Amino acid sequence: MLSRNCGLGVAILAIVVILTTTMAAETHVSKQAFGHTADGAAVDLYALSDGKVEVRIMTYGGIIVSLRTPDRNGKLDDVVLGFDSVDQYIAKNTPYFGALVGRYGNRIAHGSFQLDGKTYSTPKNNGDNTLHGGIRGFDKVVWAGKQIADGVELTYVSKDGEEGFPGTLTATVRYTLKGSALRIEYSASTDKDTVLNLTNHSYFDLAGQGRGDILGHVVKIDAERMTPVDAGLIPTGELKAVAGTPFDFRRPHAVGERIDVNDEQLRLGGGYDHNFVLDHASGVLAEAAEVYEPSTGRVLQVLTDQPGVQLYTGNFLDGTITGKEGRVYQRRFGLCLETQHYPDSPNHPSFPTTELKPGEKFHSVTVFKFSAGSR
Ligand code: BGC
């Protein structure tokens, strides 16, 4: 009798365990009003939680406003830089904190490129160059939001000629959260030949946002080559081997280990602000980079099917921005891993193409996967 009761108890316990695990694995998604833009457009905030990681994304700029992940002791902290309100994102001239960047992420030299024999001009908002889609890029528009399973789908229709780019481009970005992995799925189509390069511009500090610099973060990037730049941070066209340089992250290195060594490329970028040529085949979703923060044990794995990733170490942050929780963002307080095509590709026929034609569908996936532990 006793053993039969015992067996029943074990069975019930097993069912409860299975149920709670299944329930914990389900992602909860909710939506709330988050304010308005200067011209009165309503902005919504979507909150995603998979029971371990919590992400908040707003429809203005498709911006990841906060991302809370557990450290090795299970303590949650926000690991991305940003602001507390939409007004601040608009007023404070944000350096693309958490934003969806487009139509063309990174730089286009001299605000000009040729396509089908025609010359197109885009706004010069970064010295002589176009940066991150121009003056009003995808980070500064309100996207249409829709709740989907495990996340949110954002859509933006960019008009023919917007910021100088040809073709009406319909862009859709799906953010979904499951198993501590934030998946960003980009798709786009156009009605005229155009160029595009979409990415997310989150600034990570895995020790907790605004707490200090990211020089102790240990980074690994699966890239044998990088694209060296000129003084305007435009690629020279060369694909340079990283071996024997401070850009060799094929084995993990702390960001601060070599960032200030005497190296022309580091001097030009004021630190790391460079595109790495990923080893894996383009179009195949694979691990591209990994970041480990020793004091908290947090780990970020970046998977992508894009051919490149820009490592930007927040060299232009200078203490003039006060962000979430009143924290002041000093130089190198954030680290970006912007999965992308190479900068200025429209002016480099030898780089993987960023052209999109009518009838084609652009599709790309990047995953930010979080965990924690000791090494
Ligand atoms: C660029 C940096 C730039 C930063 C913020 C990065 O993607 O590479 O040069 O300062 O974005 O705008």
mmCIF file with all atom_site columns, C-alpha atoms and ligand atoms in Angstrom, residues 95-96 106-107 131-132 201 203 233 273 310 312 316 338, ligand 1:
data_model
loop_
_atom_site.group_PDB
_atom_site.id
_atom_site.type_symbol
_atom_site.label_atom_id
_atom_site.label_alt_id
_atom_site.label_comp_id
_atom_site.label_asym_id
_atom_site.label_entity_id
_atom_site.label_seq_id
_atom_site.pdbx_PDB_ins_code
_atom_site.Cartn_x
_atom_site.Cartn_y
_atom_site.Cartn_z
_atom_site.occupancy
_atom_site.B_iso_or_equiv
_atom_site.pdbx_formal_charge
_atom_site.auth_seq_id
_atom_site.auth_comp_id
_atom_site.auth_asym_id
_atom_site.auth_atom_id
_atom_site.pdbx_PDB_model_num
ATOM   1  C CA . PRO A 1 95  ? 23.611 57.438 -30.419 1.00 0.00 ? 95  PRO A CA 1
ATOM   2  C CA . TYR A 1 96  ? 21.160 54.748 -31.641 1.00 0.00 ? 96  TYR A CA 1
ATOM   3  C CA . ASN A 1 106 ? 26.704 51.920 -40.981 1.00 0.00 ? 106 ASN A CA 1
ATOM   4  C CA . ARG A 1 107 ? 28.329 54.301 -43.459 1.00 0.00 ? 107 ARG A CA 1
ATOM   5  C CA . LEU A 1 131 ? 25.568 57.076 -41.130 1.00 0.00 ? 131 LEU A CA 1
ATOM   6  C CA . HIS A 1 132 ? 22.791 54.635 -40.175 1.00 0.00 ? 132 HIS A CA 1
ATOM   7  C CA . HIS A 1 201 ? 22.240 48.848 -32.323 1.00 0.00 ? 201 HIS A CA 1
ATOM   8  C CA . TYR A 1 203 ? 24.833 48.834 -26.387 1.00 0.00 ? 203 TYR A CA 1
ATOM   9  C CA . LEU A 1 233 ? 35.719 55.093 -40.955 1.00 0.00 ? 233 LEU A CA 1
ATOM   10 C CA . ASP A 1 273 ? 34.733 50.537 -34.406 1.00 0.00 ? 273 ASP A CA 1
ATOM   11 C CA . GLN A 1 310 ? 30.615 45.656 -36.344 1.00 0.00 ? 310 GLN A CA 1
ATOM   12 C CA . TYR A 1 312 ? 31.820 49.209 -31.576 1.00 0.00 ? 312 TYR A CA 1
ATOM   13 C CA . PHE A 1 316 ? 32.195 58.299 -28.740 1.00 0.00 ? 316 PHE A CA 1
ATOM   14 C CA . GLU A 1 338 ? 25.971 45.033 -34.995 1.00 0.00 ? 338 GLU A CA 1
HETATM 15 C C1 . BGC B 2 .   ? 29.395 53.360 -35.625 1.00 0.00 ? 1   BGC B C1 1
HETATM 16 C C2 . BGC B 2 .   ? 30.100 54.382 -34.795 1.00 0.00 ? 1   BGC B C2 1
HETATM 17 C C3 . BGC B 2 .   ? 29.091 55.369 -34.334 1.00 0.00 ? 1   BGC B C3 1
HETATM 18 C C4 . BGC B 2 .   ? 28.038 54.633 -33.550 1.00 0.00 ? 1   BGC B C4 1
HETATM 19 C C5 . BGC B 2 .   ? 26.956 55.523 -33.018 1.00 0.00 ? 1   BGC B C5 1
HETATM 20 C C6 . BGC B 2 .   ? 28.378 52.696 -34.775 1.00 0.00 ? 1   BGC B C6 1
HETATM 21 O O1 . BGC B 2 .   ? 27.680 51.740 -35.510 1.00 0.00 ? 1   BGC B O1 1
HETATM 22 O O2 . BGC B 2 .   ? 30.278 52.451 -36.180 1.00 0.00 ? 1   BGC B O2 1
HETATM 23 O O3 . BGC B 2 .   ? 31.125 55.014 -35.517 1.00 0.00 ? 1   BGC B O3 1
HETATM 24 O O4 . BGC B 2 .   ? 29.653 56.378 -33.571 1.00 0.00 ? 1   BGC B O4 1
HETATM 25 O O5 . BGC B 2 .   ? 27.460 53.651 -34.349 1.00 0.00 ? 1   BGC B O5 1
HETATM 26 O O6 . BGC B 2 .   ? 26.459 56.329 -33.950 1.00 0.00 ? 1   BGC B O6 1
#
